[in-house]
PDB file of C-alpha atoms in Angstrom:
ATOM      1  CA  UNK R 653     -18.684 -63.918  53.420  1.00 90.00           C
ATOM      2  CA  UNK R 654     -20.958 -62.686  56.221  1.00 94.00           C
ATOM      3  CA  UNK R 655     -20.681 -65.863  58.252  1.00 96.00           C
ATOM      4  CA  UNK R 656     -16.918 -65.906  57.665  1.00 97.00           C
ATOM      5  CA  UNK R 657     -16.749 -62.416  59.232  1.00 96.00           C
ATOM      6  CA  UNK R 658     -18.840 -63.581  62.174  1.00 96.00           C
ATOM      7  CA  UNK R 659     -16.429 -66.432  62.857  1.00 97.00           C
ATOM      8  CA  UNK R 660     -13.457 -64.059  62.582  1.00 97.00           C
ATOM      9  CA  UNK R 661     -14.930 -61.923  65.371  1.00 96.00           C
ATOM     10  CA  UNK R 662     -15.247 -65.082  67.485  1.00 96.00           C
ATOM     11  CA  UNK R 663     -11.535 -66.004  67.407  1.00 96.00           C
ATOM     12  CA  UNK R 664     -10.089 -66.823  70.834  1.00 96.00           C
ATOM     13  CA  UNK R 665     -13.572 -67.672  72.113  1.00 96.00           C
ATOM     14  CA  UNK R 666     -14.614 -71.087  73.383  1.00 97.00           C
ATOM     15  CA  UNK R 667     -16.833 -72.930  70.870  1.00 97.00           C
ATOM     16  CA  UNK R 668     -18.217 -76.447  70.518  1.00 97.00           C
ATOM     17  CA  UNK R 669     -18.074 -77.947  67.037  1.00 97.00           C
ATOM     18  CA  UNK R 670     -20.398 -80.836  66.256  1.00 97.00           C
ATOM     19  CA  UNK R 671     -19.311 -82.919  63.269  1.00 96.00           C
ATOM     20  CA  UNK R 672     -21.493 -84.910  60.890  1.00 96.00           C
ATOM     21  CA  UNK R 673     -20.201 -88.121  62.530  1.00 92.00           C
ATOM     22  CA  UNK R 674     -21.690 -86.897  65.869  1.00 93.00           C
ATOM     23  CA  UNK R 675     -18.268 -86.146  67.377  1.00 94.00           C
ATOM     24  CA  UNK R 676     -18.443 -83.004  69.556  1.00 95.00           C
ATOM     25  CA  UNK R 677     -15.217 -81.047  70.067  1.00 96.00           C
ATOM     26  CA  UNK R 678     -14.969 -78.119  72.481  1.00 96.00           C
ATOM     27  CA  UNK R 679     -11.997 -75.801  72.129  1.00 96.00           C
ATOM     28  CA  UNK R 680     -10.667 -72.315  71.580  1.00 97.00           C
ATOM     29  CA  UNK R 681     -11.315 -71.004  68.068  1.00 97.00           C
ATOM     30  CA  UNK R 682      -7.887 -70.005  66.755  1.00 97.00           C
ATOM     31  CA  UNK R 683      -8.650 -69.295  63.123  1.00 97.00           C
ATOM     32  CA  UNK R 684     -11.148 -69.761  60.323  1.00 97.00           C
ATOM     33  CA  UNK R 685     -10.989 -69.385  56.524  1.00 96.00           C
ATOM     34  CA  UNK R 686     -13.397 -68.703  53.671  1.00 96.00           C
ATOM     35  CA  UNK R 687     -14.446 -72.392  53.497  1.00 97.00           C
ATOM     36  CA  UNK R 688     -15.255 -72.224  57.210  1.00 97.00           C
ATOM     37  CA  UNK R 689     -12.424 -74.641  57.939  1.00 98.00           C
ATOM     38  CA  UNK R 690     -11.770 -74.234  61.654  1.00 97.00           C
ATOM     39  CA  UNK R 691      -8.623 -74.487  63.778  1.00 97.00           C
ATOM     40  CA  UNK R 692      -9.194 -75.312  67.440  1.00 97.00           C
ATOM     41  CA  UNK R 693      -6.704 -75.252  70.326  1.00 96.00           C
ATOM     42  CA  UNK R 694      -6.904 -76.866  73.780  1.00 94.00           C
ATOM     43  CA  UNK R 695      -9.603 -79.250  72.608  1.00 95.00           C
ATOM     44  CA  UNK R 696     -11.718 -81.520  74.706  1.00 93.00           C
ATOM     45  CA  UNK R 697     -13.917 -84.218  73.188  1.00 93.00           C
ATOM     46  CA  UNK R 698     -17.347 -84.579  74.780  1.00 92.00           C
ATOM     47  CA  UNK R 699     -18.102 -88.224  75.519  1.00 87.00           C
ATOM     48  CA  UNK R 700     -14.442 -89.315  75.552  1.00 84.00           C
ATOM     49  CA  UNK R 701     -15.445 -92.900  76.335  1.00 85.00           C
ATOM     50  CA  UNK R 702     -16.928 -93.225  72.840  1.00 87.00           C
ATOM     51  CA  UNK R 703     -13.910 -91.646  71.159  1.00 85.00           C
ATOM     52  CA  UNK R 704     -10.819 -92.843  73.054  1.00 84.00           C
ATOM     53  CA  UNK R 705      -8.608 -92.322  69.997  1.00 84.00           C
ATOM     54  CA  UNK R 706      -9.119 -88.564  70.384  1.00 83.00           C
ATOM     55  CA  UNK R 707      -7.747 -88.414  73.943  1.00 83.00           C
ATOM     56  CA  UNK R 708      -4.188 -87.500  72.956  1.00 85.00           C
ATOM     57  CA  UNK R 709      -5.251 -84.809  70.473  1.00 87.00           C
ATOM     58  CA  UNK R 710      -4.726 -81.308  71.870  1.00 91.00           C
ATOM     59  CA  UNK R 711      -5.397 -79.142  68.839  1.00 92.00           C
ATOM     60  CA  UNK R 712      -6.874 -79.746  65.430  1.00 95.00           C
ATOM     61  CA  UNK R 713      -7.878 -78.429  62.049  1.00 97.00           C
ATOM     62  CA  UNK R 714     -11.438 -79.266  61.003  1.00 97.00           C
ATOM     63  CA  UNK R 715     -12.462 -79.310  57.361  1.00 97.00           C
ATOM     64  CA  UNK R 716     -15.474 -77.016  56.978  1.00 97.00           C
ATOM     65  CA  UNK R 717     -17.565 -79.519  55.035  1.00 97.00           C
ATOM     66  CA  UNK R 718     -17.691 -82.068  57.894  1.00 97.00           C
ATOM     67  CA  UNK R 719     -19.178 -79.573  60.371  1.00 98.00           C
ATOM     68  CA  UNK R 720     -22.851 -79.903  61.264  1.00 97.00           C
ATOM     69  CA  UNK R 721     -23.169 -77.269  63.996  1.00 97.00           C
ATOM     70  CA  UNK R 722     -20.999 -74.825  65.886  1.00 97.00           C
ATOM     71  CA  UNK R 723     -22.286 -73.801  69.312  1.00 97.00           C
ATOM     72  CA  UNK R 724     -21.275 -70.190  69.873  1.00 97.00           C
ATOM     73  CA  UNK R 725     -20.919 -68.191  73.103  1.00 97.00           C
ATOM     74  CA  UNK R 726     -24.195 -66.225  73.266  1.00 95.00           C
ATOM     75  CA  UNK R 727     -22.562 -63.206  74.927  1.00 95.00           C
ATOM     76  CA  UNK R 728     -20.111 -62.779  72.015  1.00 94.00           C
ATOM     77  CA  UNK R 729     -22.855 -62.472  69.365  1.00 94.00           C
ATOM     78  CA  UNK R 730     -24.716 -59.206  68.711  1.00 95.00           C
ATOM     79  CA  UNK R 731     -27.954 -60.493  67.180  1.00 95.00           C
ATOM     80  CA  UNK R 732     -29.201 -57.058  66.074  1.00 96.00           C
ATOM     81  CA  UNK R 733     -25.917 -56.403  64.250  1.00 95.00           C
ATOM     82  CA  UNK R 734     -26.181 -59.836  62.593  1.00 96.00           C
ATOM     83  CA  UNK R 735     -29.695 -59.204  61.312  1.00 96.00           C
ATOM     84  CA  UNK R 736     -28.767 -55.802  59.878  1.00 96.00           C
ATOM     85  CA  UNK R 737     -25.651 -57.227  58.212  1.00 96.00           C
ATOM     86  CA  UNK R 738     -27.684 -60.110  56.761  1.00 96.00           C
ATOM     87  CA  UNK R 739     -30.268 -57.729  55.266  1.00 95.00           C
ATOM     88  CA  UNK R 740     -27.475 -55.603  53.807  1.00 94.00           C
ATOM     89  CA  UNK R 741     -25.818 -58.648  52.214  1.00 93.00           C
ATOM     90  CA  UNK R 742     -29.177 -59.862  50.830  1.00 90.00           C
ATOM     91  CA  UNK R 743     -29.678 -56.426  49.221  1.00 88.00           C
ATOM     92  CA  UNK R 744     -26.244 -56.566  47.562  1.00 87.00           C
ATOM     93  CA  UNK R 745     -26.943 -60.070  46.229  1.00 81.00           C
ATOM     94  CA  UNK R 746     -30.162 -58.816  44.635  1.00 76.00           C
ATOM     95  CA  UNK R 747     -28.382 -55.956  42.835  1.00 73.00           C
ATOM     96  CA  UNK R 748     -26.067 -58.381  41.030  1.00 65.00           C
TER      97      UNK R 748
ATOM     98  CA  UNK T 832     -35.701 -55.366  39.465  1.00 47.00           C
ATOM     99  CA  UNK T 833     -35.165 -51.598  39.874  1.00 49.00           C
ATOM    100  CA  UNK T 834     -38.733 -50.608  40.766  1.00 49.00           C
ATOM    101  CA  UNK T 835     -39.378 -53.630  42.965  1.00 49.00           C
ATOM    102  CA  UNK T 836     -40.233 -52.643  46.530  1.00 51.00           C
ATOM    103  CA  UNK T 837     -37.799 -53.951  49.129  1.00 54.00           C
ATOM    104  CA  UNK T 838     -40.644 -55.597  51.016  1.00 62.00           C
ATOM    105  CA  UNK T 839     -42.584 -58.608  49.711  1.00 70.00           C
ATOM    106  CA  UNK T 840     -41.540 -61.976  48.387  1.00 74.00           C
ATOM    107  CA  UNK T 841     -39.871 -61.729  44.976  1.00 81.00           C
ATOM    108  CA  UNK T 842     -37.482 -64.667  45.179  1.00 87.00           C
ATOM    109  CA  UNK T 843     -37.218 -67.640  47.538  1.00 88.00           C
ATOM    110  CA  UNK T 844     -34.543 -66.089  49.756  1.00 90.00           C
ATOM    111  CA  UNK T 845     -36.864 -63.126  50.464  1.00 90.00           C
ATOM    112  CA  UNK T 846     -39.029 -65.516  52.446  1.00 90.00           C
ATOM    113  CA  UNK T 847     -36.063 -66.273  54.701  1.00 92.00           C
ATOM    114  CA  UNK T 848     -35.070 -62.592  54.867  1.00 93.00           C
ATOM    115  CA  UNK T 849     -38.516 -61.676  56.182  1.00 92.00           C
ATOM    116  CA  UNK T 850     -38.119 -64.364  58.866  1.00 93.00           C
ATOM    117  CA  UNK T 851     -35.069 -62.684  60.426  1.00 94.00           C
ATOM    118  CA  UNK T 852     -35.482 -62.265  64.194  1.00 94.00           C
ATOM    119  CA  UNK T 853     -38.507 -64.564  64.056  1.00 95.00           C
ATOM    120  CA  UNK T 854     -38.843 -68.135  65.285  1.00 96.00           C
ATOM    121  CA  UNK T 855     -38.395 -70.509  62.335  1.00 96.00           C
ATOM    122  CA  UNK T 856     -38.636 -74.237  61.743  1.00 96.00           C
ATOM    123  CA  UNK T 857     -35.653 -75.860  60.009  1.00 97.00           C
ATOM    124  CA  UNK T 858     -35.616 -79.414  58.667  1.00 97.00           C
ATOM    125  CA  UNK T 859     -32.167 -80.985  58.372  1.00 97.00           C
ATOM    126  CA  UNK T 860     -30.641 -84.127  56.926  1.00 95.00           C
ATOM    127  CA  UNK T 861     -30.337 -87.060  59.285  1.00 94.00           C
ATOM    128  CA  UNK T 862     -33.896 -86.896  60.689  1.00 94.00           C
ATOM    129  CA  UNK T 863     -33.187 -83.698  62.606  1.00 96.00           C
ATOM    130  CA  UNK T 864     -35.269 -80.584  62.971  1.00 95.00           C
ATOM    131  CA  UNK T 865     -34.716 -77.272  64.729  1.00 96.00           C
ATOM    132  CA  UNK T 866     -36.865 -74.441  65.944  1.00 96.00           C
ATOM    133  CA  UNK T 867     -35.181 -71.223  66.939  1.00 96.00           C
ATOM    134  CA  UNK T 868     -34.872 -67.494  66.331  1.00 96.00           C
ATOM    135  CA  UNK T 869     -33.115 -66.758  63.032  1.00 97.00           C
ATOM    136  CA  UNK T 870     -30.416 -64.066  63.178  1.00 97.00           C
ATOM    137  CA  UNK T 871     -28.333 -64.580  60.037  1.00 96.00           C
ATOM    138  CA  UNK T 872     -28.159 -66.596  56.827  1.00 96.00           C
ATOM    139  CA  UNK T 873     -26.186 -66.582  53.578  1.00 94.00           C
ATOM    140  CA  UNK T 874     -26.487 -67.949  50.057  1.00 93.00           C
ATOM    141  CA  UNK T 875     -25.416 -71.430  51.171  1.00 95.00           C
ATOM    142  CA  UNK T 876     -28.233 -71.396  53.730  1.00 96.00           C
ATOM    143  CA  UNK T 877     -25.701 -71.380  56.532  1.00 97.00           C
ATOM    144  CA  UNK T 878     -27.762 -70.138  59.477  1.00 97.00           C
ATOM    145  CA  UNK T 879     -27.149 -68.551  62.851  1.00 97.00           C
ATOM    146  CA  UNK T 880     -29.967 -69.135  65.306  1.00 97.00           C
ATOM    147  CA  UNK T 881     -30.514 -68.615  69.021  1.00 97.00           C
ATOM    148  CA  UNK T 882     -32.715 -70.263  71.632  1.00 96.00           C
ATOM    149  CA  UNK T 883     -32.721 -73.458  69.552  1.00 97.00           C
ATOM    150  CA  UNK T 884     -34.565 -76.675  70.273  1.00 96.00           C
ATOM    151  CA  UNK T 885     -33.234 -79.621  68.273  1.00 97.00           C
ATOM    152  CA  UNK T 886     -35.352 -82.742  67.792  1.00 96.00           C
ATOM    153  CA  UNK T 887     -33.679 -85.914  66.521  1.00 96.00           C
ATOM    154  CA  UNK T 888     -35.921 -88.738  65.349  1.00 94.00           C
ATOM    155  CA  UNK T 889     -34.412 -92.137  66.112  1.00 91.00           C
ATOM    156  CA  UNK T 890     -36.030 -95.306  64.786  1.00 86.00           C
ATOM    157  CA  UNK T 891     -35.373 -98.236  67.072  1.00 85.00           C
ATOM    158  CA  UNK T 892     -35.702-101.588  65.332  1.00 83.00           C
ATOM    159  CA  UNK T 893     -38.206-103.952  66.926  1.00 83.00           C
ATOM    160  CA  UNK T 894     -37.593-107.699  67.111  1.00 82.00           C
ATOM    161  CA  UNK T 895     -39.652-109.444  64.435  1.00 80.00           C
ATOM    162  CA  UNK T 896     -40.891-106.225  62.841  1.00 76.00           C
ATOM    163  CA  UNK T 897     -40.274-105.837  59.088  1.00 77.00           C
ATOM    164  CA  UNK T 898     -37.193-103.967  57.915  1.00 74.00           C
ATOM    165  CA  UNK T 899     -37.636-100.188  58.088  1.00 71.00           C
ATOM    166  CA  UNK T 900     -40.244-100.303  60.818  1.00 78.00           C
ATOM    167  CA  UNK T 901     -39.860 -99.816  64.541  1.00 82.00           C
ATOM    168  CA  UNK T 902     -40.481 -97.472  67.412  1.00 88.00           C
ATOM    169  CA  UNK T 903     -39.759 -93.820  66.616  1.00 90.00           C
ATOM    170  CA  UNK T 904     -38.183 -92.004  69.544  1.00 92.00           C
ATOM    171  CA  UNK T 905     -37.694 -88.211  69.601  1.00 94.00           C
ATOM    172  CA  UNK T 906     -34.638 -86.915  71.448  1.00 95.00           C
ATOM    173  CA  UNK T 907     -34.729 -83.184  72.269  1.00 96.00           C
ATOM    174  CA  UNK T 908     -31.896 -80.835  73.186  1.00 95.00           C
ATOM    175  CA  UNK T 909     -31.638 -77.083  73.787  1.00 97.00           C
ATOM    176  CA  UNK T 910     -28.820 -74.886  72.518  1.00 96.00           C
ATOM    177  CA  UNK T 911     -28.281 -71.164  73.210  1.00 96.00           C
ATOM    178  CA  UNK T 912     -26.559 -69.889  70.068  1.00 96.00           C
ATOM    179  CA  UNK T 913     -25.962 -72.105  67.083  1.00 97.00           C
ATOM    180  CA  UNK T 914     -24.332 -71.941  63.665  1.00 98.00           C
ATOM    181  CA  UNK T 915     -25.897 -74.474  61.267  1.00 98.00           C
ATOM    182  CA  UNK T 916     -23.948 -75.447  58.141  1.00 97.00           C
ATOM    183  CA  UNK T 917     -26.033 -74.930  55.004  1.00 96.00           C
ATOM    184  CA  UNK T 918     -25.331 -78.282  53.337  1.00 96.00           C
ATOM    185  CA  UNK T 919     -27.464 -80.053  55.951  1.00 96.00           C
ATOM    186  CA  UNK T 920     -30.503 -77.823  55.493  1.00 97.00           C
ATOM    187  CA  UNK T 921     -33.538 -79.290  53.706  1.00 97.00           C
ATOM    188  CA  UNK T 922     -36.055 -76.503  54.355  1.00 95.00           C
ATOM    189  CA  UNK T 923     -36.588 -73.335  56.336  1.00 95.00           C
ATOM    190  CA  UNK T 924     -40.159 -72.481  57.243  1.00 94.00           C
ATOM    191  CA  UNK T 925     -41.247 -69.040  58.487  1.00 88.00           C
ATOM    192  CA  UNK T 926     -43.357 -68.703  61.626  1.00 74.00           C
ATOM    193  CA  UNK T 927     -47.018 -69.550  61.118  1.00 73.00           C
ATOM    194  CA  UNK T 928     -49.025 -66.328  60.805  1.00 63.00           C
ATOM    195  CA  UNK T 929     -52.258 -67.225  62.508  1.00 58.00           C
TER     196      UNK T 929
END
């Protein structure tokens, strides 16, 4: 749930999603759900020469399970806030 | 669990919790490894790290060499702020306390 919240705060920011098949897609994060499925607008595929079939695609929905990494804009992430929230969530997990 | 102090390692995830804001080593599927500062994690071992160096090990087959052997080449790459999906994580190792 914590990471889901983080992604929600990052909507309308530019992110780069790297998939498990090595495809890298840069675009504007439009929405995210609890499975960390991601909707991207105005996408641009890095290394278009290797993926010419993606050239016409302008926006897409990415299934969460095929994501390897998401590169986030550093300025949009408050690391101190993240660490505190993570500790708080870890505490709540222990209580259950 | 009630009288357990909040510090100390009681369960495996505590080891990761105590590594928050420290530089950690992460081994991933697909012959990849990361080192970076850990900022967040969850029960799936999804991670958020900053100042990340990724190392990918690529085995290049050599002509005439037996199957499964060849030259191992390490490709490195730096990333500022990274979300890592938990299903690719094999292990997370805290910083060495020396």
